[in-house]
Coordinates of N, CA, C and O in Angstrom, one line a residue:
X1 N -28.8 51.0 54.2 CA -28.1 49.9 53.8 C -27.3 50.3 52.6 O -27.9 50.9 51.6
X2 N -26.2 50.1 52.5 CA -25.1 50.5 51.7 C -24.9 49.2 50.8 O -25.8 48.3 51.0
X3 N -23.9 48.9 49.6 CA -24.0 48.4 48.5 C -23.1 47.2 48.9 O -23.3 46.1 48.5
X4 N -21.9 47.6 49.9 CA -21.5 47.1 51.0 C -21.9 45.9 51.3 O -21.3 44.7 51.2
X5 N -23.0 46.3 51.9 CA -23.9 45.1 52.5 C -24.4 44.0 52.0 O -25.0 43.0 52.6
X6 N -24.3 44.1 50.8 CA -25.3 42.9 49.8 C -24.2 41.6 50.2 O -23.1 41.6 50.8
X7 N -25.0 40.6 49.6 CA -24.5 39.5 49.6 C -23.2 39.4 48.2 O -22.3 38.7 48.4
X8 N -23.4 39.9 47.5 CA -23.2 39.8 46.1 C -21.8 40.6 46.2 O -20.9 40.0 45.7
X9 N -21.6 41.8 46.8 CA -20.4 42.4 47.1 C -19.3 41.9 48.3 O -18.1 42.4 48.3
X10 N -19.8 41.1 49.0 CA -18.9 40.4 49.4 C -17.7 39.1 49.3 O -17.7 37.9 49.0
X11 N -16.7 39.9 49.7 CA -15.4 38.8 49.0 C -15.7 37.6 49.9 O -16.2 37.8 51.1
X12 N -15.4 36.0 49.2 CA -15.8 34.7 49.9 C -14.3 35.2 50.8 O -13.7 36.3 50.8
X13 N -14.2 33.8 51.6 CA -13.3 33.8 52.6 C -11.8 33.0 51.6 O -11.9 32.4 50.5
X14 N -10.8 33.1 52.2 CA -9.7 32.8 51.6 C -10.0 31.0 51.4 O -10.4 30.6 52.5
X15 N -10.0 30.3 50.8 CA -9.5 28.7 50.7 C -8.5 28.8 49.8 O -8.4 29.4 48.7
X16 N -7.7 28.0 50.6 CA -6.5 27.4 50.1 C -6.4 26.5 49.0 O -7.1 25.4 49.2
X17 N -5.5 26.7 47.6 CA -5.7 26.1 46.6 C -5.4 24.0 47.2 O -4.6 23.7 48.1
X18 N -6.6 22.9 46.4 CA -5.8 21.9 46.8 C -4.9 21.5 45.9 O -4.9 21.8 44.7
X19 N -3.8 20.5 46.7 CA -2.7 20.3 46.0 C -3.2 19.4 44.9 O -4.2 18.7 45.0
X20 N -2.0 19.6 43.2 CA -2.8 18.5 42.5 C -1.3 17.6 42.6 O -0.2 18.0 42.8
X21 N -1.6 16.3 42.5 CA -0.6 15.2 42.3 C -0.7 15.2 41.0 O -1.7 15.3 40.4
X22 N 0.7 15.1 40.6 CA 0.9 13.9 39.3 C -0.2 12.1 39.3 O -0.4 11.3 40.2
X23 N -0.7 12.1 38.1 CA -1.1 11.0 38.0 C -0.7 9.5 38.4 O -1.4 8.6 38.3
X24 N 0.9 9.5 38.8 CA 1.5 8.3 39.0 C 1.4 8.3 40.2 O 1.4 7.2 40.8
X25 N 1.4 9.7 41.1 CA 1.6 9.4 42.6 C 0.1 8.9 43.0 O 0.1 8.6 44.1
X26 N -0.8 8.7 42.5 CA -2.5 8.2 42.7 C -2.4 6.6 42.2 O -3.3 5.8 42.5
X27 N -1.4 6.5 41.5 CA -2.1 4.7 41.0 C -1.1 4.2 42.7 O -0.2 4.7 43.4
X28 N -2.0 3.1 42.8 CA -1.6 2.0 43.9 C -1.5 0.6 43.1 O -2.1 0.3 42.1
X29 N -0.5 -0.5 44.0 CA 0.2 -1.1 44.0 C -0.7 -2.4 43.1 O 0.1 -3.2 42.6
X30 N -1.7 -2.6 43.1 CA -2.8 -3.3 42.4 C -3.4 -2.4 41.2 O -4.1 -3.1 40.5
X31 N -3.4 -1.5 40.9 CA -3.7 -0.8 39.4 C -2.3 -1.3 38.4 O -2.3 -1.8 37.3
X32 N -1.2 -1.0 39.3 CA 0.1 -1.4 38.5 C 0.1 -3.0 38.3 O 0.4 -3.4 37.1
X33 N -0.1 -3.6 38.9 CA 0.1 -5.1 38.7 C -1.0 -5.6 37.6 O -0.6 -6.3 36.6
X34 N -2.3 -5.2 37.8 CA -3.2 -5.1 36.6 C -2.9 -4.6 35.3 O -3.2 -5.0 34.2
X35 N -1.9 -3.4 35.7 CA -2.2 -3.3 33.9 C -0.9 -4.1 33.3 O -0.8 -4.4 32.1
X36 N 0.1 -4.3 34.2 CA 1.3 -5.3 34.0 C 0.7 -6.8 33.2 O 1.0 -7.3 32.1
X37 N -0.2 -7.2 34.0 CA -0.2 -8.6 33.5 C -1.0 -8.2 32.3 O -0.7 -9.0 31.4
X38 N -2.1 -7.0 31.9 CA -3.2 -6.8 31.0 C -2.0 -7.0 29.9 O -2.2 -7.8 29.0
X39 N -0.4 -6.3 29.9 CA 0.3 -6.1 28.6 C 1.0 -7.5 28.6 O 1.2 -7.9 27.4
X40 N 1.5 -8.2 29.4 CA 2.2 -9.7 29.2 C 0.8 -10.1 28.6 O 1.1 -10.7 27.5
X41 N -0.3 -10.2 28.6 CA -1.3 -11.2 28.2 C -1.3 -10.9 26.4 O -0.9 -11.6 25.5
X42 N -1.7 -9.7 26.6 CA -1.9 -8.7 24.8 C -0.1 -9.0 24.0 O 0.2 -9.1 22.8
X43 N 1.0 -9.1 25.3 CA 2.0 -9.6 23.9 C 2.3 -11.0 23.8 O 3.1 -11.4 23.0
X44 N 1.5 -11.8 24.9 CA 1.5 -13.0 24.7 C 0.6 -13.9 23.4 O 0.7 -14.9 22.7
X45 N -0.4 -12.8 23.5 CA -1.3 -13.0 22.7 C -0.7 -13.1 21.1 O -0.7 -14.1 20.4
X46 N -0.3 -11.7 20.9 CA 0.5 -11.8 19.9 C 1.3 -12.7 19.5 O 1.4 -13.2 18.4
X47 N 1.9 -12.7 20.4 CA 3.1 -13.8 19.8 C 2.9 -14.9 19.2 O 3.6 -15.5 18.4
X48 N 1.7 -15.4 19.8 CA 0.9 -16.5 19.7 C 0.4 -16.7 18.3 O 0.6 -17.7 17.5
X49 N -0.3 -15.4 18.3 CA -1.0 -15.6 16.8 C -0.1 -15.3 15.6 O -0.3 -15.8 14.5
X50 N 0.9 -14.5 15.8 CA 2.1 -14.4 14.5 C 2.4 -15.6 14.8 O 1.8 -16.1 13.9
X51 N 2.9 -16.8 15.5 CA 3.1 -17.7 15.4 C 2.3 -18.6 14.7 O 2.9 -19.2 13.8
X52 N 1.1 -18.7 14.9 CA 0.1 -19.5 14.1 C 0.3 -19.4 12.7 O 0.4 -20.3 11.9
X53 N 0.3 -17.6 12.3 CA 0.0 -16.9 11.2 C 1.3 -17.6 10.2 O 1.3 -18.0 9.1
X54 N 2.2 -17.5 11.0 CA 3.8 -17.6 9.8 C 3.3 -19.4 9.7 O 3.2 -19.8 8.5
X55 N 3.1 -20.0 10.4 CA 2.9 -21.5 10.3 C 1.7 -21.7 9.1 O 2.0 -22.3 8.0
X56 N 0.6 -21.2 9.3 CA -0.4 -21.3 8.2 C -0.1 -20.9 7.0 O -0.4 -21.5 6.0
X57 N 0.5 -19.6 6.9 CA 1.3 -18.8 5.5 C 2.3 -20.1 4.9 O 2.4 -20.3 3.7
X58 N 2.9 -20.9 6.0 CA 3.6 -21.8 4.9 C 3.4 -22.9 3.9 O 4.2 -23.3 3.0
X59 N 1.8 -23.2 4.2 CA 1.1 -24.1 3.7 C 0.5 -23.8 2.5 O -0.1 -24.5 1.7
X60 N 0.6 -22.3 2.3 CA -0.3 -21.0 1.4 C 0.7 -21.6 -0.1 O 1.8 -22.1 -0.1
X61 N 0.1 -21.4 -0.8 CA 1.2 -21.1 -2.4 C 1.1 -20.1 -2.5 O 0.1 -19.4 -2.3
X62 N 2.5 -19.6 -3.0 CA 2.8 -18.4 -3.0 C 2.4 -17.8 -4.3 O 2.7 -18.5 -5.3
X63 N 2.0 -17.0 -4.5 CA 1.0 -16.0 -5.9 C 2.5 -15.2 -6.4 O 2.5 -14.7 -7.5
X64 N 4.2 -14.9 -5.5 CA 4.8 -13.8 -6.3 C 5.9 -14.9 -7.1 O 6.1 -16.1 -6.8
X65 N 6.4 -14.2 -8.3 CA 7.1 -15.1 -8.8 C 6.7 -16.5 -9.6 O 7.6 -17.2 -10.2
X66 N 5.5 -16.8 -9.5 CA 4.7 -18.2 -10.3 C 4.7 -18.2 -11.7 O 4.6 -19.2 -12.3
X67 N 5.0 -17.0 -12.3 CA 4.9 -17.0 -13.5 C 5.7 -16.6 -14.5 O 6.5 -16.0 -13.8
X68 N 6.2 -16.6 -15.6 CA 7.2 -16.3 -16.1 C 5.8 -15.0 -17.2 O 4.8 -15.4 -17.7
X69 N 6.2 -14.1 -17.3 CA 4.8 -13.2 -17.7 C 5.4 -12.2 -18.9 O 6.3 -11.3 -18.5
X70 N 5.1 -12.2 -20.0 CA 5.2 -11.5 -21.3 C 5.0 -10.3 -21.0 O 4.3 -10.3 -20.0
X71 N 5.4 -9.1 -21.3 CA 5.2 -8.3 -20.7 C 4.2 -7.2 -21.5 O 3.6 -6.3 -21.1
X72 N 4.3 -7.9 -22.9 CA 3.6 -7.2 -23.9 C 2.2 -7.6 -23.6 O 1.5 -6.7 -23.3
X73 N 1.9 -8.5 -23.7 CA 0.5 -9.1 -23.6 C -0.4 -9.4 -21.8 O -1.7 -9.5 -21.7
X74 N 0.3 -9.4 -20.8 CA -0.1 -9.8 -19.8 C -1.1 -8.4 -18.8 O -0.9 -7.2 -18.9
X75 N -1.9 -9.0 -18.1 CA -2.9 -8.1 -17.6 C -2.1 -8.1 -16.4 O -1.0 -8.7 -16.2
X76 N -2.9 -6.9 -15.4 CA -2.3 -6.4 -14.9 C -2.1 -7.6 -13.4 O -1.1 -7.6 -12.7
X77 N -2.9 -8.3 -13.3 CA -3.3 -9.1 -12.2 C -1.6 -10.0 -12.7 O -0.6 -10.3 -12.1
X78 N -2.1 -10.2 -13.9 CA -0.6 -11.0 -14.0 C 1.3 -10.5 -13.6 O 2.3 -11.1 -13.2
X79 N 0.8 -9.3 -14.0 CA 1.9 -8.6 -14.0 C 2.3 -8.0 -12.1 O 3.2 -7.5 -11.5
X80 N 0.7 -8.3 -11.8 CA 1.3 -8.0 -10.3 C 2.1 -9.4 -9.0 O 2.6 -9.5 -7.9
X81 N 1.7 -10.2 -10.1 CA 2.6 -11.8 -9.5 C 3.8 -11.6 -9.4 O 4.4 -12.2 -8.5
X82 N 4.6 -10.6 -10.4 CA 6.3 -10.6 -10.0 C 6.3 -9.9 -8.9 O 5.3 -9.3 -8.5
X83 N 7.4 -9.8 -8.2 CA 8.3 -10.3 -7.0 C 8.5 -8.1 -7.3 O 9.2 -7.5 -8.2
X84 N 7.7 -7.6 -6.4 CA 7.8 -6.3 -6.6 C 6.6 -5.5 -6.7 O 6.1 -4.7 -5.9
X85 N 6.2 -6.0 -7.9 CA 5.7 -4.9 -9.0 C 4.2 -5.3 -8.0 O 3.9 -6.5 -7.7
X86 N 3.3 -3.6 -7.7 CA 2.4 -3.7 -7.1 C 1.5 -3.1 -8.2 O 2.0 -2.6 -9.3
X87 N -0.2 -3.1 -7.8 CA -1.1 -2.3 -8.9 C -0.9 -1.0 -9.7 O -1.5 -0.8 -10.7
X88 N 0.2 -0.2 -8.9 CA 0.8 1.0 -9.9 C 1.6 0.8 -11.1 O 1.5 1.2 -12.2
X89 N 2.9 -0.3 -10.3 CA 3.1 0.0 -11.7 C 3.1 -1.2 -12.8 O 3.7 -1.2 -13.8
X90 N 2.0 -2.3 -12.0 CA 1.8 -2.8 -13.2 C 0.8 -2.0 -14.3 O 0.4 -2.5 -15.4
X91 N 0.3 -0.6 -13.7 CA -0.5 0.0 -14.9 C 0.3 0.7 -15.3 O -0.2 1.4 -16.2
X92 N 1.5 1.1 -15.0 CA 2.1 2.0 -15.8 C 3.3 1.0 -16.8 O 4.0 1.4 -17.7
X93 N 3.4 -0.5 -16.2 CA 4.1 -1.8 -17.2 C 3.0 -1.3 -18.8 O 3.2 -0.8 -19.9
X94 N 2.0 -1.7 -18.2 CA 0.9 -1.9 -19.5 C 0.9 -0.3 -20.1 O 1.5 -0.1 -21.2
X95 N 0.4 0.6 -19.5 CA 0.8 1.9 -20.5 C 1.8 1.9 -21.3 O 1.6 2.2 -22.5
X96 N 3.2 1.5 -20.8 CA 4.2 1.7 -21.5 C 4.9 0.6 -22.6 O 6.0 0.5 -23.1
X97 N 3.9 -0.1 -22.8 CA 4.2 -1.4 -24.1 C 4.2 -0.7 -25.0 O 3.8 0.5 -24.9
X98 N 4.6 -1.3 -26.5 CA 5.4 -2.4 -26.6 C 7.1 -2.3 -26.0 O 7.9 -1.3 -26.1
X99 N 7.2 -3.2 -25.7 CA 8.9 -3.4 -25.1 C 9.2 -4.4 -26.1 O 8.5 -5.3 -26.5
X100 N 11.0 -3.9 -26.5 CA 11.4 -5.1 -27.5 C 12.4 -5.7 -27.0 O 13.1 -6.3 -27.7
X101 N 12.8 -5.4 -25.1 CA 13.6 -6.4 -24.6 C 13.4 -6.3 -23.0 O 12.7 -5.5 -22.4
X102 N 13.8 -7.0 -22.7 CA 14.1 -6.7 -21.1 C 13.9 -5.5 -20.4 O 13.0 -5.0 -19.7
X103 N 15.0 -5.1 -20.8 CA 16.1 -3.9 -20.3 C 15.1 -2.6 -20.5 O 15.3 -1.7 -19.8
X104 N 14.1 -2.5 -21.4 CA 12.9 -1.3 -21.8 C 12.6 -1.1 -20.9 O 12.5 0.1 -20.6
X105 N 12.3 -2.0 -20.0 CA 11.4 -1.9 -18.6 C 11.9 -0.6 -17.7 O 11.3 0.0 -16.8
X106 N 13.5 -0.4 -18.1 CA 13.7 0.7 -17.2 C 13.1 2.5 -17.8 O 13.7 3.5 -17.3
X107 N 12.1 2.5 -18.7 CA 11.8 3.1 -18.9 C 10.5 3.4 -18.1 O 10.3 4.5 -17.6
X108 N 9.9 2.5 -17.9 CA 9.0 3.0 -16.6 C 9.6 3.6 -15.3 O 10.7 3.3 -14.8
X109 N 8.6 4.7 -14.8 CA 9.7 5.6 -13.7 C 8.6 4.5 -12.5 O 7.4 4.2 -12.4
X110 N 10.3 4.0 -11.5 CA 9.7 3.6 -10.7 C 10.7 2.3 -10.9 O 11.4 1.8 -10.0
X111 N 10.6 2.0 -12.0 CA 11.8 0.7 -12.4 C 13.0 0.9 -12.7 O 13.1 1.6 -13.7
X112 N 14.0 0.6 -12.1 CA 15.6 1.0 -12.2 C 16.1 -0.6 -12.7 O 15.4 -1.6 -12.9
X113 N 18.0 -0.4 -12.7 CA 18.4 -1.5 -13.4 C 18.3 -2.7 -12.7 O 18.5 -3.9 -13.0
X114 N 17.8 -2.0 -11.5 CA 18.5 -3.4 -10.0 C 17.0 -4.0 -10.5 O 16.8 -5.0 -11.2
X115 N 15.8 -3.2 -9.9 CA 14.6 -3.9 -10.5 C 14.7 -5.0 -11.7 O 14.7 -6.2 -11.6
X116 N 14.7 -4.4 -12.6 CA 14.8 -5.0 -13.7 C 15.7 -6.4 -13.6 O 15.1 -7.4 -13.9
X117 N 17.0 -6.5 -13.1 CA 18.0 -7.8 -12.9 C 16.7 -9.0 -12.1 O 16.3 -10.1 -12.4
X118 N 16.2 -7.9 -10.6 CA 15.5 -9.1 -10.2 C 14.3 -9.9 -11.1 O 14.1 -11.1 -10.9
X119 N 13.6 -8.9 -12.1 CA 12.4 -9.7 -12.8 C 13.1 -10.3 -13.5 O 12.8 -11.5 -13.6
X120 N 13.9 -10.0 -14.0 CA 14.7 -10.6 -15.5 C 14.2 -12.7 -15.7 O 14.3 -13.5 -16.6
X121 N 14.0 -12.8 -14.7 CA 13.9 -14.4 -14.6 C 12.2 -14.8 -14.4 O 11.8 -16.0 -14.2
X122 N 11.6 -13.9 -14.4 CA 10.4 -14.1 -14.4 C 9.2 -13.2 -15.7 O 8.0 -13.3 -15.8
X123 N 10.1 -12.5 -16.6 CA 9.6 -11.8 -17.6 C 9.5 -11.9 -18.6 O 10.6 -11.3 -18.8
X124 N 9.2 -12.3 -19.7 CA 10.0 -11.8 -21.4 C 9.1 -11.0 -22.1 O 8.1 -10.7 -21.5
X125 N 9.5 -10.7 -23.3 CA 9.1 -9.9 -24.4 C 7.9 -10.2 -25.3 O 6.9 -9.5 -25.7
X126 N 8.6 -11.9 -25.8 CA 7.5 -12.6 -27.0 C 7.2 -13.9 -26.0 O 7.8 -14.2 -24.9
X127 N 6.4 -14.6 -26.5 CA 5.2 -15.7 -26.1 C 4.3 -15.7 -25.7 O 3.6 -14.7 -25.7
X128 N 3.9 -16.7 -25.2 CA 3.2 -16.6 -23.7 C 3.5 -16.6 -22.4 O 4.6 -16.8 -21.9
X129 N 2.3 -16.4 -21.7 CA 3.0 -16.5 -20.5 C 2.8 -17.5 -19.4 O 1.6 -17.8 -19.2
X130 N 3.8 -18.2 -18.7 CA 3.5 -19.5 -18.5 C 3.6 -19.8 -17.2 O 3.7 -18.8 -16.4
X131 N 3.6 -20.9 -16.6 CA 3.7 -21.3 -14.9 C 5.7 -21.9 -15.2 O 6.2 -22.5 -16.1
X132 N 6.1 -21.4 -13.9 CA 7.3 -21.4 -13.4 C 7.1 -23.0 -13.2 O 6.0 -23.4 -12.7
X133 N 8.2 -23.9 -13.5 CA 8.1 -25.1 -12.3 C 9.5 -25.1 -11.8 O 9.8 -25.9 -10.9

């Protein structure tokens, strides 16, 4: 018996590779209709609830712009009520006090002149700081 002979040296028989499809030629006519209606439902859905969402937001009081806010003295929660200014740089507003006008503000990096025009009506220098009516 030769080496030939084993089981182990012998080549299998030829099979033919099977064909692969693309995954679109496999979905049928009811997988497609299913996931159709699954995405009208999910942007129906949506729409639905941004709808609710903007309706209930209008009943909300609004926290930006309420205050007219000193800039010398105000914390930072305060300073984050103007129309902009988020937790950064209301800590870099407060690092950089005292300010002896408006216009100082563009010394913070981050605040330019255009910034500055829009707070201009919601900020000052000396007082307190008070509610907008």
């Amino acid at each position: 018996m030769s080496l030939d002979d084993r089981d182990y040296m012998r080549r299998p028989a030829y099979t033919p590779p099977v064909p692969r499809h693309p995954w679109w030629q496999k979905l049928n006519l009811k997988t497609v209709v299913a996931a159709a209606v699954a995405v009208a439902a999910l942007v129906s859905a949506t729409a639905w609830f941004l709808r609710d969402a903007s309706y209930i937001a209008s009943f909300l009081p609004s926290r930006e712009g309420t205050l007219i806010v000193n800039v010398n003295t105000a914390t930072t929660d305060e300073l984050k009520t103007l129309p902009g200014i988020g937790p950064a740089l209301a800590t870099l507003i407060v690092a950089g006090r005292p300010y002896a006008n408006v216009e100082d503000l563009e010394r913070v990096k981050g605040i330019g002149s255009r910034t500055v025009e829009s707070l201009r009506p919601y900020v000052k220098v000396d007082g307190e700081t008070e509610e907008v009516r």
